[in-house]
Amino acid sequence: MNLVVVSNRVSRGKANEPMTGGLAAALLPVVEKSGAIWVGSSGRVRDGAHKEAFAEIEALGAGALAMLDLPAAHYGGYYEGFANSALWPALHSRTDLIRASQEDYLSYREVNAFMARALLRFQKPDSVFWIQDYHFLALGAELRDLGVTDPIGFFLHTPWPARAVIGGVPHHRELVEAMLAYDLIGFQTDDDCENFLSYVRSDLGLAARDGVVDSRHGSLRVGVFPIGIDPEKFAQQAAKAVLHPDVSRLRRSLNGEKLAIGVDRLDYSKGLLNRVNAFDRMWTLQPGLARTASLLQIATPSRGAIEAYGNLQNELAKLVSDVNGRHGEADWTPIRYLNKGFSQTVLAGLYRTAQVGVVTPLHDGMNLVAKEYVAAQNPADPGVLVLSKFAGAANELDTALLVNPHDIDGMARTIATALSMPLTERRLRWEAMMKKLRSGTIQRWFADFVDALQETHADKGVGERLIAEPPAPWPRRPADLSARYH
Ligand code: G6P
């Protein structure tokens, strides 16, 4: 099998590379071992890229990494525009933040079409394509339009929200119809999968049962594949990382004080303002916790050119400084707030140092920080995970202290409980979570999806069908758009 994995962001696998997002870091170890070719954006743009795709190709484990320069004229409209100012807010149920112009949508479709053409270069007779995340909802349909009959799967790392919310995305119908070109679509949770099926039934009027959607293009399977981590490897990394100079300096600076840690991309879906408000509330309600427990919040800047992200960065900086100003002392800073990225090694050591991990997004596909925090703990003296019930991870990590991130008082009380939890209870909760992590590893996720994709494709005999009878056309890109490049 010639597996071609596609995602917007890729990772070059350098040990000290700062990790800004779950997807690339999560995929790296499995893609490396699988021998797949991993295709994504180089982060650079190029004029005239649409005429001839330029890819920098390097070895990656048993396979290769191909980084494409994306078309300069469309990159902004695709990445900052439609993907991250229309789809991302909608997928996280923030319809109030949707900003999308027609040009952005056209650019998004252009980049999907560009990627499809570029992928042909990596196609071999036994290819399997696996497309990742919301940047490429229409890539499967573009590949089918180019005559590709190989298995094509898609996995969504974010949530898929309620029907009415998706209805807030301009061109939502066209996009979901384009998604029907995939053989298999994977979601993180049952709720995401159900929401998708409900849209398909009610808005597209299609029959969907037992995870199979029938459309005029044939059938499409949908399923739930919760993404995992490699808990044993992460645990070993964490045990070693406590000796890392950055981690030992942090330990020394604590002087026996307890530490809670939060590590997030600076994104409005992560509930950062609510979290800081909860700590504020906790120190107000329980002044005894001042000096004895502080928060280390790492908020890695992300998508900074987008207004909503710039606004959040300003608001958060102001809030943190206000809370520190009110609760701090000459020799004690309640919140250590850092706006930069760290390597996975350092993060593993920081997680192990903290007695409490706070992962309190308003909505999150999975949230691998939650899983990594658990895996990084010392089995003899594990820390406590405070986890939002709106993170996909809460389905598996149900022995964490689950919180509602909108209930500031409730979160304040729960964080205080976590800080004083006795060892026996901490161990029981932690062992139950580790068991879940061990049974749902990233290796298993990868293998399960690829197996299911191959099976689905074999069952439906797409190749034969497409060759025997020309399929009804996929929802077209707007006409002026195809005319430009063909
Ligand atoms: C989330 C998305 C990923 C994305 C990551 C980082 O995890 O699901 O697709 O790569 O955030 O975001 P960025 O825009 O920096 O790639």
Coordinates of C-alpha atoms and ligand atoms in Angstrom, one line a residue:
M1 CA 0.0 0.0 0.0
N2 CA 1.2 3.5 -0.9
L3 CA -0.3 5.6 1.9
V4 CA -0.5 9.3 1.3
V5 CA -1.4 11.3 4.4
V6 CA -2.3 15.0 3.8
S7 CA -2.6 17.8 6.4
N8 CA -2.1 21.5 6.2
R9 CA 0.4 21.6 9.0
V10 CA 3.2 18.9 9.1
S11 CA 6.0 18.3 11.4
R12 CA 9.6 17.7 10.4
G13 CA 10.3 15.5 13.4
K14 CA 13.1 17.6 14.9
A15 CA 13.4 16.9 18.6
N16 CA 13.4 20.5 19.7
E17 CA 10.8 21.8 17.3
P18 CA 8.2 23.8 19.3
M19 CA 4.8 22.1 18.9
T20 CA 1.9 24.5 18.3
G21 CA -0.9 22.1 17.6
G22 CA -2.2 18.6 18.4
L23 CA -2.5 17.3 14.9
A24 CA 1.1 17.5 13.5
A25 CA 2.7 16.4 16.8
A26 CA 0.2 13.5 17.1
L27 CA 0.7 12.3 13.5
L28 CA 4.5 12.5 13.5
P29 CA 5.4 9.2 15.3
V30 CA 2.9 7.1 13.5
V31 CA 3.5 8.5 10.0
E32 CA 7.2 8.2 10.5
K33 CA 6.9 4.4 11.2
S34 CA 4.2 3.7 8.6
G35 CA 6.4 4.5 5.6
A36 CA 3.7 6.9 4.4
I37 CA 4.4 10.0 2.4
W38 CA 3.1 13.0 4.4
V39 CA 2.1 15.9 2.3
G40 CA 1.3 19.4 3.6
S41 CA 2.0 23.1 3.5
S42 CA 5.6 24.4 3.7
G43 CA 4.3 27.5 5.3
R44 CA 5.7 29.4 2.3
V45 CA 3.8 30.8 -0.7
R46 CA 4.8 31.1 -4.3
D47 CA 3.5 33.2 -7.2
G48 CA 2.3 31.0 -10.0
A49 CA 2.4 27.9 -7.7
H50 CA -0.7 26.7 -9.4
K51 CA 1.1 26.1 -12.7
E52 CA 3.7 23.8 -11.2
A53 CA 3.6 22.7 -7.5
F54 CA 6.9 23.1 -5.8
A55 CA 7.5 20.5 -3.1
E56 CA 10.5 20.2 -0.8
I57 CA 10.8 16.5 -0.2
E58 CA 12.8 15.0 2.7
A59 CA 13.1 11.6 4.3
L60 CA 10.9 11.1 7.4
G61 CA 11.4 7.8 9.2
A62 CA 10.5 4.9 6.9
G63 CA 8.7 7.3 4.5
A64 CA 8.9 10.9 3.3
L65 CA 7.7 14.4 4.0
A66 CA 6.6 16.6 1.1
M67 CA 6.1 20.3 1.9
L68 CA 4.3 22.3 -0.8
D69 CA 4.5 26.0 -1.4
L70 CA 0.9 27.1 -1.7
P71 CA -0.4 29.6 -4.3
A72 CA 0.4 33.1 -3.1
A73 CA -2.8 34.6 -4.4
H74 CA -5.0 32.2 -2.4
Y75 CA -3.1 31.4 0.7
G76 CA -4.5 34.2 2.9
G77 CA -8.1 33.6 1.8
Y78 CA -7.7 29.9 2.4
Y79 CA -5.8 29.7 5.7
E80 CA -6.6 32.9 7.6
G81 CA -9.8 33.4 5.6
F82 CA -12.2 30.5 5.0
A83 CA -10.4 27.8 7.1
N84 CA -9.7 29.7 10.2
S85 CA -12.3 32.6 10.1
A86 CA -15.3 30.6 8.9
L87 CA -14.8 26.9 9.4
W88 CA -12.9 27.0 12.7
P89 CA -15.3 29.2 14.6
A90 CA -18.3 27.3 13.2
L91 CA -16.8 23.9 14.1
H92 CA -16.3 25.2 17.6
S93 CA -19.8 26.6 17.8
R94 CA -18.7 30.3 17.7
T95 CA -21.0 31.4 14.9
D96 CA -20.6 35.0 16.2
L97 CA -17.0 34.9 15.1
I98 CA -17.6 33.7 11.5
R99 CA -16.1 36.1 9.0
A100 CA -16.0 35.0 5.4
S101 CA -16.0 36.7 2.0
Q102 CA -16.8 35.1 -1.3
E103 CA -13.1 35.5 -2.2
D104 CA -12.1 33.6 0.8
Y105 CA -14.3 30.7 -0.2
L106 CA -13.0 30.7 -3.7
S107 CA -9.4 30.7 -2.4
Y108 CA -10.3 27.8 -0.1
R109 CA -11.6 25.8 -3.0
E110 CA -8.6 26.8 -5.1
V111 CA -6.2 25.5 -2.6
N112 CA -8.1 22.2 -2.3
A113 CA -8.0 21.9 -6.0
F114 CA -4.3 22.8 -6.1
M115 CA -3.6 20.2 -3.5
A116 CA -5.5 17.5 -5.4
R117 CA -3.4 18.2 -8.5
A118 CA -0.2 18.2 -6.5
L119 CA -1.1 14.8 -5.0
L120 CA -1.3 13.1 -8.3
R121 CA 2.5 13.2 -8.3
F122 CA 2.5 10.9 -5.3
Q123 CA 0.0 8.4 -6.6
K124 CA 1.0 4.9 -7.4
P125 CA -1.1 1.9 -8.4
D126 CA -2.0 0.8 -4.8
S127 CA -2.5 4.2 -3.2
V128 CA -4.6 5.1 -0.2
F129 CA -5.2 8.7 0.5
W130 CA -5.9 9.9 4.0
I131 CA -6.9 13.6 4.3
Q132 CA -6.8 15.3 7.7
D133 CA -8.9 18.1 9.1
Y134 CA -11.1 21.0 8.1
H135 CA -8.6 22.7 5.7
F136 CA -9.4 20.1 3.1
L137 CA -13.1 19.2 3.3
A138 CA -13.4 19.3 -0.5
L139 CA -10.1 17.6 -1.3
G140 CA -11.7 14.1 -1.8
A141 CA -14.2 15.5 -4.4
E142 CA -11.3 17.3 -6.2
L143 CA -9.4 14.0 -6.4
R144 CA -12.4 12.2 -7.7
D145 CA -12.8 14.9 -10.4
L146 CA -9.3 14.2 -11.5
G147 CA -10.2 10.5 -11.9
V148 CA -8.7 9.1 -8.7
T149 CA -10.5 5.9 -7.8
D150 CA -8.3 4.8 -4.9
P151 CA -9.6 4.7 -1.3
I152 CA -9.8 8.2 0.1
G153 CA -10.5 8.8 3.8
F154 CA -11.0 11.9 5.9
F155 CA -10.5 12.5 9.6
L156 CA -11.8 15.6 11.3
H157 CA -9.7 16.6 14.3
T158 CA -12.2 19.2 15.5
P159 CA -15.7 18.8 16.7
W160 CA -18.6 18.7 14.2
P161 CA -21.3 20.9 15.7
A162 CA -25.1 20.9 15.6
R163 CA -26.9 21.3 12.2
A164 CA -27.9 24.8 12.7
V165 CA -24.4 25.9 13.6
I166 CA -22.9 24.4 10.4
G167 CA -25.7 26.2 8.6
G168 CA -23.9 29.4 9.6
V169 CA -21.0 28.6 7.3
P170 CA -21.4 30.1 3.8
H171 CA -21.6 27.4 1.2
H172 CA -22.1 24.7 3.9
R173 CA -24.3 22.6 1.6
E174 CA -21.8 22.5 -1.2
L175 CA -19.0 21.6 1.2
V176 CA -20.8 18.8 2.9
E177 CA -21.9 17.4 -0.5
A178 CA -18.3 17.5 -1.6
M179 CA -17.4 15.5 1.6
L180 CA -19.6 12.6 0.3
A181 CA -16.8 11.8 -2.1
Y182 CA -14.8 10.3 0.7
D183 CA -15.1 6.5 1.3
L184 CA -14.8 6.9 5.1
I185 CA -15.1 10.0 7.4
G186 CA -13.8 9.7 10.9
F187 CA -14.9 11.8 13.9
Q188 CA -13.5 12.1 17.4
T189 CA -16.7 11.4 19.3
D190 CA -20.2 10.0 18.9
D191 CA -21.7 13.4 19.2
D192 CA -19.7 14.7 16.3
C193 CA -20.7 11.8 14.2
E194 CA -24.3 12.1 15.1
N195 CA -24.3 15.8 14.3
F196 CA -22.9 15.1 10.9
L197 CA -25.5 12.4 10.2
S198 CA -28.3 14.6 11.4
Y199 CA -27.2 17.3 8.9
V200 CA -26.9 14.8 6.1
R201 CA -30.4 13.5 6.8
S202 CA -32.2 16.7 7.4
D203 CA -30.4 19.2 5.1
L204 CA -29.3 16.9 2.3
G205 CA -32.3 14.5 2.6
L206 CA -30.1 11.4 2.4
A207 CA -30.7 8.1 3.9
A208 CA -28.2 7.2 6.6
R209 CA -28.2 4.2 8.9
D210 CA -25.6 2.1 10.7
G211 CA -22.9 4.5 9.8
V212 CA -23.6 4.4 6.1
V213 CA -24.8 7.3 4.0
D214 CA -26.3 6.6 0.6
S215 CA -25.9 9.3 -2.0
R216 CA -26.2 9.4 -5.7
H217 CA -22.4 8.9 -5.8
G218 CA -22.6 5.6 -3.9
S219 CA -22.1 5.0 -0.2
L220 CA -20.0 6.7 2.4
R221 CA -19.1 5.2 5.8
V222 CA -18.8 7.4 8.9
G223 CA -17.3 6.3 12.2
V224 CA -15.8 7.3 15.5
F225 CA -12.1 7.0 15.9
P226 CA -10.9 8.9 19.0
I227 CA -7.3 9.9 18.5
G228 CA -4.8 8.8 21.2
I229 CA -1.2 9.2 22.1
D230 CA 1.7 6.8 22.8
P231 CA 1.4 6.8 26.6
E232 CA 4.4 4.6 27.4
K233 CA 6.7 6.6 25.2
F234 CA 5.4 9.9 26.7
A235 CA 5.8 8.6 30.2
Q236 CA 9.5 7.7 29.5
Q237 CA 10.1 11.1 27.9
A238 CA 8.5 12.8 30.9
A239 CA 10.6 10.8 33.5
K240 CA 13.8 11.8 31.6
A241 CA 12.7 15.4 31.0
V242 CA 12.6 16.3 34.7
L243 CA 16.4 16.6 34.3
H244 CA 16.1 19.1 31.5
P245 CA 17.6 22.4 32.6
D246 CA 14.4 24.4 31.9
V247 CA 12.4 21.9 34.0
S248 CA 14.8 21.7 36.9
R249 CA 15.0 25.5 37.0
L250 CA 11.2 25.6 37.3
R251 CA 11.2 23.0 40.1
R252 CA 13.8 25.0 42.1
S253 CA 11.8 28.2 41.7
L254 CA 8.7 26.6 43.3
N255 CA 10.1 26.3 46.8
G256 CA 7.6 23.6 47.7
E257 CA 4.7 25.6 46.3
K258 CA 2.1 23.6 44.3
L259 CA 1.8 24.2 40.6
A260 CA -1.2 23.9 38.2
I261 CA -0.3 23.9 34.5
G262 CA -2.3 24.9 31.4
V263 CA -0.8 24.5 27.9
D264 CA -2.8 25.7 24.9
R265 CA -2.6 27.4 21.6
L266 CA -3.9 31.0 22.2
D267 CA -7.3 30.2 20.8
Y268 CA -10.8 31.3 21.9
S269 CA -12.0 27.7 21.9
K270 CA -9.6 26.9 24.8
G271 CA -11.5 28.8 27.4
L272 CA -8.4 30.7 28.6
L273 CA -10.3 33.8 30.0
N274 CA -12.7 31.6 32.0
R275 CA -9.8 29.6 33.4
V276 CA -7.9 32.7 34.6
N277 CA -11.2 34.0 36.1
A278 CA -11.6 30.7 37.9
F279 CA -8.1 31.0 39.4
D280 CA -8.9 34.6 40.4
R281 CA -12.1 33.4 42.1
M282 CA -10.2 30.6 43.8
W283 CA -7.6 32.9 45.4
T284 CA -10.4 35.3 46.4
L285 CA -12.6 32.5 48.0
Q286 CA -9.6 30.7 49.6
P287 CA -6.9 33.3 50.3
G288 CA -5.0 30.5 52.1
L289 CA -4.1 29.2 48.6
A290 CA -2.2 32.3 47.8
R291 CA 1.5 31.6 47.9
T292 CA 0.9 27.8 48.2
A293 CA -0.4 27.3 44.7
S294 CA 0.2 29.1 41.4
L295 CA -0.6 28.6 37.8
L296 CA 1.8 28.2 34.9
Q297 CA -0.1 29.1 31.8
I298 CA 1.6 28.6 28.4
A299 CA -0.4 30.2 25.7
T300 CA 1.4 29.7 22.4
P301 CA 0.5 32.5 19.9
S302 CA -1.5 31.1 16.9
R303 CA -3.1 32.6 13.8
G304 CA -2.1 36.0 15.0
A305 CA -3.1 37.8 11.8
I306 CA -6.8 37.0 12.5
E307 CA -8.6 39.8 14.5
A308 CA -10.3 37.4 16.9
Y309 CA -6.9 36.0 17.9
G310 CA -5.3 39.4 18.3
N311 CA -8.2 40.6 20.5
L312 CA -7.9 37.5 22.7
Q313 CA -4.2 37.9 23.1
N314 CA -4.8 41.5 24.3
E315 CA -7.7 40.6 26.6
L316 CA -5.9 37.7 28.1
A317 CA -2.7 39.7 28.8
K318 CA -4.7 42.4 30.5
L319 CA -6.7 39.9 32.6
V320 CA -3.5 38.0 33.7
S321 CA -1.8 41.2 34.7
D322 CA -4.9 42.4 36.6
V323 CA -5.2 39.1 38.5
N324 CA -1.4 39.2 39.3
G325 CA -1.7 42.8 40.4
R326 CA -4.5 42.0 42.8
H327 CA -3.3 38.7 44.3
G328 CA 0.4 38.9 43.9
E329 CA 3.0 39.8 46.5
A330 CA 6.5 41.2 46.1
D331 CA 7.9 37.7 46.2
W332 CA 5.0 35.7 44.7
T333 CA 3.5 35.8 41.2
P334 CA 0.1 33.9 41.0
I335 CA 0.2 33.3 37.3
R336 CA 3.3 32.8 35.3
Y337 CA 2.1 33.6 31.8
L338 CA 4.2 32.6 28.7
N339 CA 3.4 33.4 25.1
K340 CA 5.8 31.0 23.4
G341 CA 6.0 27.4 22.2
F342 CA 8.0 24.6 23.9
S343 CA 9.3 21.3 22.6
Q344 CA 7.5 18.2 23.5
T345 CA 10.4 17.1 25.7
V346 CA 10.2 20.2 27.8
L347 CA 6.4 20.1 28.0
A348 CA 6.5 16.4 29.2
G349 CA 8.8 17.5 32.1
L350 CA 6.6 20.5 32.9
Y351 CA 3.5 18.3 33.1
R352 CA 5.2 15.9 35.5
T353 CA 6.2 18.8 37.7
A354 CA 2.7 20.1 38.0
Q355 CA 0.3 18.7 40.7
V356 CA -2.7 19.8 38.6
G357 CA -3.3 19.9 34.9
V358 CA -6.0 22.3 33.8
V359 CA -7.5 21.6 30.4
T360 CA -10.8 23.6 30.3
P361 CA -11.7 24.3 26.6
L362 CA -15.2 25.6 25.8
H363 CA -15.2 23.1 23.0
D364 CA -12.4 20.8 21.7
G365 CA -12.2 17.9 19.2
M366 CA -10.1 15.7 21.5
N367 CA -7.4 17.8 23.3
L368 CA -4.2 15.8 23.5
V369 CA -2.7 18.0 26.2
A370 CA -5.2 16.2 28.6
K371 CA -3.9 12.8 27.6
E372 CA -0.2 13.9 27.7
Y373 CA -0.6 15.4 31.1
V374 CA -2.0 12.0 32.4
A375 CA 0.8 10.0 30.7
A376 CA 3.5 12.3 32.1
Q377 CA 2.6 11.7 35.8
N378 CA 4.8 9.9 38.3
P379 CA 2.8 6.7 39.0
A380 CA 3.8 6.8 42.7
D381 CA 2.6 10.4 43.1
P382 CA 0.4 11.4 40.2
G383 CA -1.2 14.8 39.6
V384 CA -4.9 15.5 39.1
L385 CA -6.4 16.4 35.8
V386 CA -9.2 19.1 35.8
L387 CA -10.9 18.6 32.4
S388 CA -13.7 20.3 30.6
K389 CA -16.7 18.1 29.9
F390 CA -16.7 19.8 26.4
A391 CA -13.3 18.3 25.4
G392 CA -13.6 15.1 23.3
A393 CA -11.1 13.6 25.8
A394 CA -13.7 13.7 28.6
N395 CA -15.4 10.7 27.0
E396 CA -12.5 8.5 27.8
L397 CA -10.9 10.4 30.8
D398 CA -14.0 10.3 32.8
T399 CA -12.2 9.8 36.1
A400 CA -10.6 13.3 35.7
L401 CA -12.3 16.0 37.7
L402 CA -14.8 17.1 35.0
V403 CA -15.9 20.7 34.9
N404 CA -18.2 23.1 33.1
P405 CA -15.9 25.8 31.8
H406 CA -18.7 28.3 31.9
D407 CA -19.2 27.8 35.6
I408 CA -16.4 29.9 37.1
D409 CA -17.2 29.3 40.7
G410 CA -17.5 25.5 40.1
M411 CA -14.2 25.5 38.3
A412 CA -12.6 27.5 41.2
R413 CA -13.9 24.9 43.7
T414 CA -12.8 22.0 41.6
I415 CA -9.2 23.3 41.1
A416 CA -9.0 23.8 44.9
T417 CA -10.2 20.2 45.4
A418 CA -7.6 19.0 42.9
L419 CA -4.8 20.8 44.8
S420 CA -5.6 19.0 48.0
M421 CA -6.6 15.6 46.8
P422 CA -5.2 12.7 48.9
L423 CA -2.7 10.3 47.3
T424 CA -5.0 7.3 47.3
E425 CA -7.7 9.0 45.3
R426 CA -5.2 10.5 42.9
R427 CA -3.8 7.1 42.2
L428 CA -7.2 5.5 41.6
R429 CA -8.3 8.2 39.2
W430 CA -4.9 8.2 37.4
E431 CA -4.7 4.4 37.0
A432 CA -8.2 4.3 35.5
M433 CA -7.2 7.0 33.0
M434 CA -3.9 5.3 32.1
K435 CA -5.8 2.1 31.4
K436 CA -7.9 4.0 28.8
L437 CA -4.8 5.6 27.3
R438 CA -3.2 2.3 26.9
S439 CA -6.2 0.8 25.1
G440 CA -6.6 3.7 22.7
T441 CA -3.1 4.5 21.5
I442 CA -2.2 6.6 18.5
Q443 CA -0.9 3.5 16.8
R444 CA -4.2 1.8 17.2
W445 CA -6.1 4.9 16.0
F446 CA -3.9 5.0 12.8
A447 CA -4.2 1.3 12.1
D448 CA -8.0 1.1 12.8
F449 CA -8.7 4.0 10.5
V450 CA -6.5 2.7 7.6
D451 CA -8.0 -0.8 7.9
A452 CA -11.5 0.5 8.0
L453 CA -10.8 2.7 5.0
Q454 CA -9.5 -0.2 3.0
E455 CA -12.4 -2.4 3.9
T456 CA -15.0 0.2 3.1
H457 CA -13.5 0.8 -0.3
A458 CA -13.2 -2.9 -1.1
D459 CA -16.8 -3.4 0.0
K460 CA -18.2 -0.8 -2.3
G461 CA -16.0 -1.4 -5.3
V462 CA -15.7 2.3 -6.0
G463 CA -13.0 1.7 -8.7
E464 CA -15.2 -0.5 -10.8
R465 CA -18.3 1.7 -10.4
L466 CA -16.5 4.8 -11.4
I467 CA -15.0 3.2 -14.5
A468 CA -18.2 1.4 -15.5
E469 CA -20.6 4.4 -15.3
P470 CA -19.4 8.0 -15.2
P471 CA -20.5 9.4 -11.9
A472 CA -22.8 12.4 -11.5
P473 CA -20.5 15.4 -11.2
W474 CA -19.4 16.5 -7.7
P475 CA -20.7 19.8 -6.5
R476 CA -18.7 22.0 -8.7
R477 CA -16.3 24.7 -7.7
P478 CA -17.8 28.0 -8.9
A479 CA -17.4 28.2 -12.7
D480 CA -15.1 31.2 -12.9
L481 CA -12.7 29.4 -10.5
S482 CA -12.2 26.3 -12.6
A483 CA -11.9 28.3 -15.7
R484 CA -8.9 30.2 -14.3
Y485 CA -6.6 27.2 -14.0
H486 CA -7.8 24.6 -16.5
Ligands
G6P1 C1 -5.8 22.3 15.6 C2 -6.2 21.8 14.2 C3 -5.0 21.5 13.4 C4 -4.0 22.6 13.4 C5 -3.6 23.0 14.8 C6 -2.7 24.1 14.9 O1 -5.2 21.2 16.3 O2 -7.1 20.8 14.3 O3 -5.4 21.2 12.1 O4 -2.8 22.3 12.7 O5 -4.8 23.3 15.5 O6 -3.2 25.2 14.2 P1 -2.4 25.9 13.0 O7 -3.3 26.9 12.4 O8 -1.2 26.6 13.7 O9 -1.9 24.8 12.1

